[in-house]
Every structure is written in C-alpha cells, then in structure tokens.
Amino acid sequence: MQKQISKNHSIVKQNYDWKSQLQSRITTPEDLLQYLPGLPGSQIFKDLYQNVDEFKQLMSHLSSAFRFAVTPYYLGLANPESDRCPILLQILPQKSELKDQVFTRPDPLAEEAHGAVPGLTHRYPDRALWYLSHNCAVYCRFCMRKRKVSRAESVTGRENDEPVFNYIESHKEIKEVILSGGDPLSLSDDTLHSLLIRLKKIEHLSSIRIHTRMPVTLPQRFNETLCAILRESYPVTLVTHFNHPVELTEEAAAAVRNLRMSGVMVLNQSVLLKDINDSVETQESLLLGLLKIGIKPYYLHQCDEVNGVSHFRANIQTGLKIMRDLQGRNPGIAIPRYVLDLPGGGGKVPLENDYQITEGNNTPGPGNSVKVYENWAGDPYVIIGDR
Ligand SMILES: *Cc1c(COP(=O)(O)O)cnc(C)c1O
Ligand code: SF4
C-alpha cells in the first residue's frame, strides 16, 4: 500500500471525526493556498494557471457552476511537488472546463428523462437508482452528474421519499435499489437507518446497494455507528470509487476493514482518467492495492460525455489496451469490467477485446469448424469443432 509522503501531511489531524472533517473543508482559493503554500510555485499550478490572480478568478467563476470543496483528509494526500499529482488533478478547477466539445451534454445518460418519480431513475427493468443527496465530501471535477451534484437547492427533499417508496413497492420487477447521489452517506445516520429498514421490508428486493465515494474522500465516516446500521441491514453491497493508488491509505483500509467486518461487500468502480490513471502500471497498482485492502474491482468506466470534462477523457482504444495488458498478468478477481454508458440513456455496455483471431472450416461438414484464439501472451491456439 502506498502512503503518500507530503509536506503538508502534518497539518491534517487524522483523528478528526467525520463531521469535523466536513465542517473544516477547504472551499476557497485563499484557504487552499494556506493549506498548500507550495502550490503557486509548483509545475502543476504553472501548467493550469497563468498566475495566482487567474487561479482565484477561475476558482470563483467555475465553482459557481460546480462547487469546490475538499476534506482536509483528502487534501492531505496531495503532493504539489508531483507534476501530475492525481489528487490535485481530480479536484482543481481548470480552464478546460469552459471548453465544451459539441458532443458533450449536461445529461448525456438521459437520467432525467428516465426518471420514474423525482429522485428515482428506473432505466433497467430490474434496478432502480435513487438520488438521495446532491452533496459530496469532495467534488470531483470529472463528475458525470455535474448538472445537479453540488447544488444544494436542486436536491429533492425528504418529503419525496414516500413517492419513491411507493413506486419501488408497487414495481415488483425491481430487484435491486441503488442508493446514489451525490453521496448518499452525506445523509444523517438516523435518516439512513430508517431508509434501510424500510427497504429491507420490501420482499421483492434481492439487493440493496450503496454508491459512495466516502471510503476515498472521508474514511472517518465509517465509524461504529454507521457500521452497526449497515450490519443490521445485512447483506448490503457498497460500491466505492478509488481512482488512483495514492488514495489507498491506512485510513481508507481501516474504513474498508470496518465495512467488511460488518458484513458489507465492498466493490470499486473507477473512471478512466487521462493523465491520472490511463496507464497499465497505474491500473495494476490500483487494482492490486484494492484487493489488498479487501475490495473487489467491479467497473472501469469510460469517462462520460458530460459538459466540461472532455480534458479528462482517455479514448476507448487506450482503455482496451490497458484491459488487454491486465489480462493474464493480474489475478482474475482483480480485473474490473470496462464499460461505456451509452449516451442518450441506452445503459451500460461492456467494452471487450476480441481474443478470437480467425474462423474457418477445415473440411466441409458440420462440426468441423476451426477457430483460432490468441491467449493473453499473444500466442495462437486452435479450437476444432463446434464449441
Ligand atoms: C449504472 C446504472 C445502474 C447500475 O448498473 P449495474 O450495471 O448494475 O452496476 C442502474 N441504473 C442506472 C440508471 C445506471 O446508470
Ligand atoms: S463523489 Fe461522485 S457524485 Fe460526488 S462529485 Fe465525485 S464523482 Fe460526482
């Protein structure tokens, strides 16, 4: 496991409880410069901004569309001395956000169009996604739900819970409810407790899933109180969002350990991000690091075509090459599925390499087909007959 060594580490009180972490979040350019005095002199800063004035202007301009906020814990992992610090690249507003490519849209996945009742998206017959909150501990600049995440005023209030429950209760084809957001764990323990108890009572549900980035951005959230609530609702699946091995800290490992000890299955989805994790070396160390702290990699997402995130998008060819290089070199349980969420709300499709290289018939007649497959090392293997 990598432990980031950074000069500013000493200012971060690791034993902050989660509420004080949230209360002491860094939200202004002035605070940020105070936390990271080395930032203006760093290469990454020079690459992103002309000078401190431009930085401050951009910060205030861009954060009105999409908030800037970072927990002291997560900022403590940043290292301004690294030219491409993966933490800073995920949180710093930058000019490229203003450039929109023609094919990017605010809601590329048509989540609003597939909204069943306010707050619920029912796209696949068997699963429904419930947006419980628009708040997050840290705001990621590549967020695919930028259109609403971080805007407190756009959140549906708790008075909307009843129509959502009624919808889920009366749609027996729904087998799984996914609590999402924003970050659903920004709700209070009491609210979460009563939501989970009510969901548990719905007979036709086979699974309750929570999508949260808090093991990464606010691992202090996973204290005894929350874990007891999750244990009571056993089995719960939690899908988190680590993007880079520097995020795999001792605190994150402790959070995951608490979750696993409470009977929670912990999975990870990451987004393929240009210059952050789009190399096989980074992916390999992320995936093995996840395994080492008790997380099973679930998805690697192709970055969605959202307004203002084009500069984060690595192309599908790059992703497929990484997946190909991982195959055979990494334990199978450490390999996620690479997926593309189809623009327009088509749902997710797996992006797969083709290992079959030729097909033919050696002699006419049924059962005599020949297929050639290439294994992970690139060696051909012949398969004869129909299978
Ligand atoms: C991604 C997504 C899900 C969950 O899909 P899985 O493949 O089961 O992880 C469910 N509903 C919507 C609308 C989604 O975008
Ligand atoms: S934690 Fe998730 S929902 Fe929140 S800003 Fe980051 S990517 Fe968006």
Tab-separated table of C-alpha atoms and ligand atoms in Angstrom:
chain	number	residue	atom	x	y	z
A	1	MET	CA	0.000	0.000	0.000
A	2	GLN	CA	1.295	3.406	-0.857
A	3	LYS	CA	1.427	6.046	1.791
A	4	GLN	CA	1.741	9.480	0.346
A	5	ILE	CA	4.622	11.453	1.727
A	6	SER	CA	3.798	15.084	1.511
A	7	LYS	CA	4.982	18.090	3.433
A	8	ASN	CA	1.506	19.223	4.288
A	9	HIS	CA	0.625	15.901	5.864
A	10	SER	CA	1.390	17.124	9.354
A	11	ILE	CA	-1.422	19.692	9.288
A	12	VAL	CA	-4.042	17.027	8.791
A	13	LYS	CA	-5.416	15.695	12.030
A	14	GLN	CA	-6.217	12.133	11.054
A	15	ASN	CA	-8.401	11.508	14.086
A	16	TYR	CA	-10.930	14.183	13.109
A	17	ASP	CA	-14.363	12.696	13.243
A	18	TRP	CA	-16.334	12.830	10.015
A	19	LYS	CA	-18.456	15.820	10.905
A	20	SER	CA	-15.491	17.975	11.780
A	21	GLN	CA	-13.804	16.830	8.567
A	22	LEU	CA	-16.853	18.105	6.680
A	23	GLN	CA	-17.031	21.318	8.668
A	24	SER	CA	-13.364	22.095	8.090
A	25	ARG	CA	-13.498	21.519	4.349
A	26	ILE	CA	-11.406	23.780	2.183
A	27	THR	CA	-13.718	25.724	-0.114
A	28	THR	CA	-11.992	28.943	-1.182
A	29	PRO	CA	-8.821	29.689	-3.170
A	30	GLU	CA	-7.434	31.536	-0.144
A	31	ASP	CA	-7.899	28.508	2.133
A	32	LEU	CA	-6.386	26.263	-0.481
A	33	LEU	CA	-3.270	28.417	-0.752
A	34	GLN	CA	-2.997	28.470	3.013
A	35	TYR	CA	-3.133	24.672	3.154
A	36	LEU	CA	-0.747	24.229	0.245
A	37	PRO	CA	1.662	27.178	0.376
A	38	GLY	CA	3.884	25.407	-2.164
A	39	LEU	CA	1.107	25.268	-4.751
A	40	PRO	CA	1.765	28.536	-6.684
A	41	GLY	CA	5.417	27.588	-7.191
A	42	SER	CA	4.617	24.094	-8.433
A	43	GLN	CA	4.746	22.821	-12.001
A	44	ILE	CA	1.170	21.610	-11.911
A	45	PHE	CA	-0.010	25.121	-10.958
A	46	LYS	CA	2.019	26.691	-13.776
A	47	ASP	CA	0.520	24.201	-16.222
A	48	LEU	CA	-3.007	25.029	-15.167
A	49	TYR	CA	-2.932	28.778	-14.448
A	50	GLN	CA	-1.033	31.852	-15.629
A	51	ASN	CA	-0.779	33.320	-12.148
A	52	VAL	CA	-2.425	33.419	-8.734
A	53	ASP	CA	-4.967	36.020	-9.881
A	54	GLU	CA	-6.140	33.866	-12.739
A	55	PHE	CA	-6.316	30.899	-10.381
A	56	LYS	CA	-8.519	32.814	-7.955
A	57	GLN	CA	-10.764	34.108	-10.731
A	58	LEU	CA	-11.200	30.662	-12.233
A	59	MET	CA	-11.884	29.142	-8.845
A	60	SER	CA	-14.694	31.538	-8.109
A	61	HIS	CA	-16.051	31.544	-11.655
A	62	LEU	CA	-16.095	27.756	-12.021
A	63	SER	CA	-17.223	26.943	-8.533
A	64	SER	CA	-20.478	28.797	-9.086
A	65	ALA	CA	-21.392	26.109	-11.653
A	66	PHE	CA	-19.823	23.232	-9.747
A	67	ARG	CA	-18.671	23.686	-6.182
A	68	PHE	CA	-15.141	23.407	-4.953
A	69	ALA	CA	-14.809	21.610	-1.630
A	70	VAL	CA	-12.269	19.153	-0.305
A	71	THR	CA	-11.856	17.488	3.080
A	72	PRO	CA	-8.593	18.191	4.940
A	73	TYR	CA	-8.031	14.435	4.878
A	74	TYR	CA	-8.208	14.156	1.072
A	75	LEU	CA	-6.223	17.343	0.506
A	76	GLY	CA	-3.587	15.871	2.810
A	77	LEU	CA	-2.879	13.273	0.126
A	78	ALA	CA	-1.996	15.964	-2.418
A	79	ASN	CA	1.594	16.490	-3.386
A	80	PRO	CA	2.206	19.767	-5.268
A	81	GLU	CA	5.769	18.639	-5.955
A	82	SER	CA	4.468	15.969	-8.278
A	83	ASP	CA	3.909	17.368	-11.800
A	84	ARG	CA	0.791	15.341	-12.247
A	85	CYS	CA	-0.471	14.892	-8.712
A	86	PRO	CA	-3.552	12.679	-9.168
A	87	ILE	CA	-5.287	14.238	-6.164
A	88	LEU	CA	-4.878	17.828	-7.368
A	89	LEU	CA	-5.864	16.893	-10.914
A	90	GLN	CA	-9.130	15.438	-9.634
A	91	ILE	CA	-10.120	18.479	-7.571
A	92	LEU	CA	-8.611	21.633	-9.107
A	93	PRO	CA	-10.930	23.650	-11.363
A	94	GLN	CA	-9.244	24.346	-14.670
A	95	LYS	CA	-9.786	26.422	-17.816
A	96	SER	CA	-10.600	23.380	-19.937
A	97	GLU	CA	-13.896	23.073	-18.084
A	98	LEU	CA	-15.080	26.072	-20.051
A	99	LYS	CA	-14.428	24.356	-23.371
A	100	ASP	CA	-17.259	22.140	-24.410
A	101	GLN	CA	-16.944	19.769	-27.266
A	102	VAL	CA	-20.003	19.675	-29.471
A	103	PHE	CA	-20.963	16.155	-28.452
A	104	THR	CA	-20.941	16.820	-24.740
A	105	ARG	CA	-24.222	17.457	-22.955
A	106	PRO	CA	-25.241	18.252	-19.403
A	107	ASP	CA	-27.149	14.961	-19.032
A	108	PRO	CA	-25.651	12.549	-21.581
A	109	LEU	CA	-27.208	9.479	-19.982
A	110	ALA	CA	-30.722	10.949	-20.042
A	111	GLU	CA	-31.130	10.247	-16.349
A	112	GLU	CA	-33.753	12.944	-16.043
A	113	ALA	CA	-35.721	11.505	-18.979
A	114	HIS	CA	-35.689	8.068	-17.340
A	115	GLY	CA	-36.804	9.478	-14.032
A	116	ALA	CA	-39.687	7.405	-12.700
A	117	VAL	CA	-40.596	9.721	-9.814
A	118	PRO	CA	-38.469	12.689	-8.696
A	119	GLY	CA	-35.173	11.319	-7.386
A	120	LEU	CA	-35.508	7.859	-8.936
A	121	THR	CA	-34.142	6.669	-12.304
A	122	HIS	CA	-35.616	3.373	-13.486
A	123	ARG	CA	-33.757	2.546	-16.666
A	124	TYR	CA	-33.218	-1.195	-16.462
A	125	PRO	CA	-36.278	-3.288	-15.597
A	126	ASP	CA	-34.654	-4.888	-12.562
A	127	ARG	CA	-32.787	-1.999	-10.915
A	128	ALA	CA	-33.613	1.499	-9.824
A	129	LEU	CA	-31.182	4.264	-8.923
A	130	TRP	CA	-32.209	6.603	-6.136
A	131	TYR	CA	-30.515	10.018	-5.843
A	132	LEU	CA	-30.670	10.681	-2.142
A	133	SER	CA	-28.417	13.707	-1.897
A	134	HIS	CA	-26.598	16.213	-4.067
A	135	ASN	CA	-23.812	16.682	-1.579
A	136	CYS	CA	-20.415	15.036	-1.584
A	137	ALA	CA	-17.467	15.250	0.801
A	138	VAL	CA	-15.187	16.231	-2.094
A	139	TYR	CA	-16.294	17.459	-5.514
A	140	CYS	CA	-14.598	15.675	-8.399
A	141	ARG	CA	-14.164	17.870	-11.465
A	142	PHE	CA	-14.960	14.959	-13.818
A	143	CYS	CA	-18.303	14.229	-12.130
A	144	MET	CA	-20.886	12.937	-14.594
A	145	ARG	CA	-23.735	14.406	-12.559
A	146	LYS	CA	-22.359	17.922	-12.557
A	147	ARG	CA	-25.705	19.249	-13.681
A	148	LYS	CA	-27.104	18.724	-10.202
A	149	VAL	CA	-24.436	17.441	-7.824
A	150	SER	CA	-23.123	20.193	-5.531
A	151	ARG	CA	-26.276	22.293	-5.957
A	152	ALA	CA	-27.961	22.047	-2.627
A	153	GLU	CA	-31.030	23.873	-3.935
A	154	SER	CA	-31.707	21.224	-6.586
A	155	VAL	CA	-31.964	18.354	-4.141
A	156	THR	CA	-35.267	16.599	-3.675
A	157	GLY	CA	-36.343	16.880	-0.063
A	158	ARG	CA	-37.143	14.008	2.275
A	159	GLU	CA	-40.829	14.611	1.512
A	160	ASN	CA	-40.060	12.902	-1.814
A	161	ASP	CA	-39.108	9.654	-0.111
A	162	GLU	CA	-42.708	8.487	0.205
A	163	PRO	CA	-43.480	8.580	-3.566
A	164	VAL	CA	-40.167	6.796	-4.205
A	165	PHE	CA	-41.007	4.049	-1.693
A	166	ASN	CA	-44.486	3.713	-3.181
A	167	TYR	CA	-43.002	3.351	-6.645
A	168	ILE	CA	-40.494	0.697	-5.548
A	169	GLU	CA	-43.111	-1.161	-3.507
A	170	SER	CA	-45.558	-1.284	-6.397
A	171	HIS	CA	-42.999	-2.235	-9.076
A	172	LYS	CA	-42.320	-5.866	-8.280
A	173	GLU	CA	-39.925	-6.185	-11.239
A	174	ILE	CA	-37.383	-4.083	-9.322
A	175	LYS	CA	-34.905	-6.482	-7.763
A	176	GLU	CA	-32.291	-4.010	-6.629
A	177	VAL	CA	-32.304	-0.468	-5.284
A	178	ILE	CA	-29.121	1.538	-5.647
A	179	LEU	CA	-28.715	4.439	-3.250
A	180	SER	CA	-26.731	7.091	-5.067
A	181	GLY	CA	-26.313	10.838	-5.342
A	182	GLY	CA	-24.206	12.966	-4.846
A	183	ASP	CA	-23.205	10.893	-1.899
A	184	PRO	CA	-25.972	9.078	-0.043
A	185	LEU	CA	-23.736	8.793	3.021
A	186	SER	CA	-23.891	12.563	3.444
A	187	LEU	CA	-27.314	11.887	4.982
A	188	SER	CA	-27.524	11.540	8.746
A	189	ASP	CA	-27.204	8.148	10.388
A	190	ASP	CA	-30.830	8.305	11.523
A	191	THR	CA	-32.129	9.002	8.022
A	192	LEU	CA	-30.020	6.219	6.527
A	193	HIS	CA	-31.136	3.842	9.235
A	194	SER	CA	-34.812	4.396	8.587
A	195	LEU	CA	-34.378	4.231	4.785
A	196	LEU	CA	-32.536	0.920	5.031
A	197	ILE	CA	-35.052	-0.596	7.449
A	198	ARG	CA	-37.897	0.335	5.132
A	199	LEU	CA	-36.098	-1.058	2.055
A	200	LYS	CA	-35.328	-4.303	3.895
A	201	LYS	CA	-39.054	-4.849	4.380
A	202	ILE	CA	-39.718	-4.887	0.625
A	203	GLU	CA	-39.992	-8.598	-0.182
A	204	HIS	CA	-39.273	-8.436	-3.914
A	205	LEU	CA	-35.880	-6.737	-3.461
A	206	SER	CA	-32.899	-9.091	-3.646
A	207	SER	CA	-30.262	-6.440	-3.142
A	208	ILE	CA	-29.580	-3.058	-1.622
A	209	ARG	CA	-26.559	-1.243	-2.954
A	210	ILE	CA	-24.904	1.997	-1.851
A	211	HIS	CA	-22.767	4.059	-4.228
A	212	THR	CA	-20.405	6.289	-2.239
A	213	ARG	CA	-17.003	7.863	-2.607
A	214	MET	CA	-16.558	8.349	1.125
A	215	PRO	CA	-14.097	5.478	1.712
A	216	VAL	CA	-11.835	7.585	-0.543
A	217	THR	CA	-12.673	11.136	0.478
A	218	LEU	CA	-13.910	10.775	4.069
A	219	PRO	CA	-12.976	7.362	5.501
A	220	GLN	CA	-13.782	8.681	9.004
A	221	ARG	CA	-17.452	8.283	8.011
A	222	PHE	CA	-17.242	4.517	8.592
A	223	ASN	CA	-17.348	4.587	12.348
A	224	GLU	CA	-19.004	2.129	14.696
A	225	THR	CA	-22.406	3.849	14.467
A	226	LEU	CA	-22.687	3.666	10.686
A	227	CYS	CA	-21.228	0.164	10.564
A	228	ALA	CA	-23.793	-1.036	13.119
A	229	ILE	CA	-26.582	0.337	10.904
A	230	LEU	CA	-25.166	-1.455	7.859
A	231	ARG	CA	-24.686	-4.665	9.839
A	232	GLU	CA	-28.318	-4.578	10.875
A	233	SER	CA	-29.347	-4.445	7.197
A	234	TYR	CA	-27.097	-7.341	6.156
A	235	PRO	CA	-26.419	-8.016	3.309
A	236	VAL	CA	-25.618	-4.607	1.855
A	237	THR	CA	-23.266	-4.033	-1.084
A	238	LEU	CA	-21.202	-0.861	-1.130
A	239	VAL	CA	-19.629	0.337	-4.358
A	240	THR	CA	-16.935	2.946	-3.898
A	241	HIS	CA	-14.744	4.950	-6.247
A	242	PHE	CA	-10.950	4.813	-5.892
A	243	ASN	CA	-9.206	6.135	-8.995
A	244	HIS	CA	-5.555	6.073	-8.042
A	245	PRO	CA	-3.252	4.056	-5.750
A	246	VAL	CA	-2.283	7.143	-3.680
A	247	GLU	CA	-5.875	7.099	-2.410
A	248	LEU	CA	-5.299	3.700	-0.800
A	249	THR	CA	-4.226	4.966	2.618
A	250	GLU	CA	-4.237	3.373	6.059
A	251	GLU	CA	-7.396	5.326	6.869
A	252	ALA	CA	-9.142	4.014	3.764
A	253	ALA	CA	-8.002	0.477	4.589
A	254	ALA	CA	-9.402	0.837	8.118
A	255	ALA	CA	-12.752	2.043	6.735
A	256	VAL	CA	-12.979	-0.922	4.379
A	257	ARG	CA	-11.982	-3.297	7.160
A	258	ASN	CA	-14.788	-1.914	9.360
A	259	LEU	CA	-17.228	-2.371	6.494
A	260	ARG	CA	-16.156	-5.915	5.721
A	261	MET	CA	-16.274	-6.823	9.412
A	262	SER	CA	-19.863	-5.545	9.363
A	263	GLY	CA	-20.788	-7.942	6.590
A	264	VAL	CA	-20.722	-5.378	3.781
A	265	MET	CA	-19.497	-6.477	0.358
A	266	VAL	CA	-17.179	-3.747	-0.935
A	267	LEU	CA	-16.650	-3.200	-4.667
A	268	ASN	CA	-14.912	-0.435	-6.610
A	269	GLN	CA	-15.694	1.445	-9.762
A	270	SER	CA	-13.178	3.841	-11.203
A	271	VAL	CA	-13.250	6.187	-14.146
A	272	LEU	CA	-10.551	6.025	-16.797
A	273	LEU	CA	-8.981	9.483	-16.493
A	274	LYS	CA	-6.432	10.945	-18.831
A	275	ASP	CA	-3.038	11.579	-17.198
A	276	ILE	CA	-4.396	10.290	-13.884
A	277	ASN	CA	-4.852	6.543	-14.274
A	278	ASP	CA	-4.703	5.779	-18.003
A	279	SER	CA	-1.647	3.545	-17.891
A	280	VAL	CA	-1.403	-0.169	-17.235
A	281	GLU	CA	1.118	0.413	-14.435
A	282	THR	CA	-1.222	2.724	-12.525
A	283	GLN	CA	-4.211	0.470	-13.100
A	284	GLU	CA	-2.252	-2.568	-11.980
A	285	SER	CA	-1.132	-0.950	-8.780
A	286	LEU	CA	-4.654	0.406	-8.142
A	287	LEU	CA	-6.282	-2.974	-8.730
A	288	LEU	CA	-3.810	-4.962	-6.635
A	289	GLY	CA	-3.944	-2.307	-3.929
A	290	LEU	CA	-7.735	-2.561	-3.850
A	291	LEU	CA	-7.537	-6.314	-3.450
A	292	LYS	CA	-5.029	-5.907	-0.680
A	293	ILE	CA	-7.390	-3.779	1.397
A	294	GLY	CA	-10.372	-6.035	0.758
A	295	ILE	CA	-12.109	-4.519	-2.273
A	296	LYS	CA	-13.140	-6.340	-5.425
A	297	PRO	CA	-12.765	-4.207	-8.592
A	298	TYR	CA	-16.154	-4.022	-10.328
A	299	TYR	CA	-16.154	-1.468	-13.149
A	300	LEU	CA	-13.696	0.691	-15.035
A	301	HIS	CA	-15.846	3.380	-16.653
A	302	GLN	CA	-15.178	5.057	-19.918
A	303	CYS	CA	-15.460	8.756	-18.987
A	304	ASP	CA	-18.924	10.043	-19.942
A	305	GLU	CA	-19.544	12.818	-22.430
A	306	VAL	CA	-20.503	15.417	-19.861
A	307	ASN	CA	-20.120	19.175	-20.358
A	308	GLY	CA	-16.745	20.430	-19.261
A	309	VAL	CA	-14.943	17.135	-18.700
A	310	SER	CA	-13.511	16.459	-22.176
A	311	HIS	CA	-9.983	17.065	-20.899
A	312	PHE	CA	-10.369	14.032	-18.615
A	313	ARG	CA	-11.400	11.612	-21.320
A	314	ALA	CA	-8.975	8.938	-22.496
A	315	ASN	CA	-10.105	7.173	-25.654
A	316	ILE	CA	-11.595	3.686	-25.796
A	317	GLN	CA	-8.533	2.328	-27.607
A	318	THR	CA	-6.406	3.265	-24.585
A	319	GLY	CA	-8.841	1.560	-22.239
A	320	LEU	CA	-8.988	-1.618	-24.325
A	321	LYS	CA	-5.196	-1.778	-24.491
A	322	ILE	CA	-4.986	-1.500	-20.695
A	323	MET	CA	-7.578	-4.241	-20.271
A	324	ARG	CA	-5.670	-6.434	-22.688
A	325	ASP	CA	-2.407	-5.875	-20.826
A	326	LEU	CA	-4.040	-6.702	-17.499
A	327	GLN	CA	-5.416	-9.991	-18.788
A	328	GLY	CA	-3.217	-12.893	-17.757
A	329	ARG	CA	-0.879	-10.643	-15.778
A	330	ASN	CA	-3.241	-9.894	-12.908
A	331	PRO	CA	-5.374	-12.182	-10.765
A	332	GLY	CA	-8.757	-12.544	-12.471
A	333	ILE	CA	-10.545	-11.286	-9.359
A	334	ALA	CA	-8.559	-8.035	-9.661
A	335	ILE	CA	-9.819	-7.324	-13.179
A	336	PRO	CA	-12.826	-4.992	-13.491
A	337	ARG	CA	-15.224	-4.871	-16.383
A	338	TYR	CA	-14.580	-1.964	-18.729
A	339	VAL	CA	-17.903	-0.300	-19.535
A	340	LEU	CA	-19.348	2.513	-21.587
A	341	ASP	CA	-22.581	4.178	-20.527
A	342	LEU	CA	-24.302	4.822	-23.845
A	343	PRO	CA	-25.103	8.462	-24.492
A	344	GLY	CA	-28.852	9.039	-24.654
A	345	GLY	CA	-29.668	6.617	-21.860
A	346	GLY	CA	-29.046	3.283	-23.597
A	347	GLY	CA	-27.463	1.843	-20.484
A	348	LYS	CA	-24.028	0.335	-19.971
A	349	VAL	CA	-22.296	-1.920	-22.470
A	350	PRO	CA	-19.100	-3.879	-21.763
A	351	LEU	CA	-16.130	-2.851	-23.908
A	352	GLU	CA	-14.294	-6.051	-24.692
A	353	ASN	CA	-11.185	-7.137	-26.504
A	354	ASP	CA	-11.690	-9.852	-29.092
A	355	TYR	CA	-9.477	-12.867	-28.447
A	356	GLN	CA	-10.725	-14.808	-31.437
A	357	ILE	CA	-8.475	-14.060	-34.392
A	358	THR	CA	-9.766	-16.289	-37.225
A	359	GLU	CA	-12.556	-18.667	-38.045
A	360	GLY	CA	-12.885	-21.181	-40.873
A	361	ASN	CA	-13.770	-24.716	-41.959
A	362	ASN	CA	-11.014	-27.301	-42.446
A	363	THR	CA	-13.210	-29.814	-44.299
A	364	PRO	CA	-16.837	-29.363	-45.297
A	365	GLY	CA	-19.396	-30.778	-42.906
A	366	PRO	CA	-20.895	-29.955	-39.578
A	367	GLY	CA	-18.669	-29.973	-36.527
A	368	ASN	CA	-15.530	-29.230	-38.484
A	369	SER	CA	-15.208	-25.547	-37.831
A	370	VAL	CA	-11.877	-24.122	-36.841
A	371	LYS	CA	-11.422	-21.152	-34.583
A	372	VAL	CA	-8.165	-19.564	-33.592
A	373	TYR	CA	-7.845	-17.710	-30.318
A	374	GLU	CA	-4.978	-15.620	-29.117
A	375	ASN	CA	-4.134	-16.058	-25.444
A	376	TRP	CA	-3.036	-13.301	-23.062
A	377	ALA	CA	0.577	-13.607	-24.235
A	378	GLY	CA	-0.386	-13.283	-27.907
A	379	ASP	CA	0.125	-16.975	-28.793
A	380	PRO	CA	-2.416	-18.606	-31.140
A	381	TYR	CA	-4.450	-21.653	-30.051
A	382	VAL	CA	-6.596	-23.686	-32.429
A	383	ILE	CA	-10.020	-24.982	-31.421
A	384	ILE	CA	-11.589	-27.567	-33.738
A	385	GLY	CA	-15.268	-28.444	-33.744
A	386	ASP	CA	-18.348	-26.617	-32.590
A	387	ARG	CA	-17.996	-25.378	-29.085
B	1	LIG	C1	-25.179	2.296	-13.818
B	1	LIG	C2	-26.599	2.279	-13.544
B	1	LIG	C3	-27.194	1.242	-12.806
B	1	LIG	C4	-26.387	0.110	-12.239
B	1	LIG	O1	-25.869	-0.721	-13.232
B	1	LIG	P1	-25.026	-2.010	-12.843
B	1	LIG	O2	-24.521	-2.497	-14.165
B	1	LIG	O3	-25.991	-2.977	-12.200
B	1	LIG	O4	-23.953	-1.608	-11.903
B	1	LIG	C5	-28.555	1.271	-12.600
B	1	LIG	N1	-29.328	2.262	-13.101
B	1	LIG	C6	-28.786	3.268	-13.810
B	1	LIG	C7	-29.670	4.334	-14.322
B	1	LIG	C8	-27.406	3.317	-14.052
B	1	LIG	O5	-26.885	4.328	-14.749
B	2	SF4	S1	-18.189	11.778	-5.324
B	2	SF4	FE1	-19.242	11.017	-7.157
B	2	SF4	S2	-21.137	12.242	-7.303
B	2	SF4	FE2	-19.739	13.329	-5.890
B	2	SF4	S3	-18.603	14.789	-7.186
B	2	SF4	FE3	-17.365	12.917	-7.070
B	2	SF4	S4	-17.976	11.724	-8.898
B	2	SF4	FE4	-19.589	13.301	-8.535
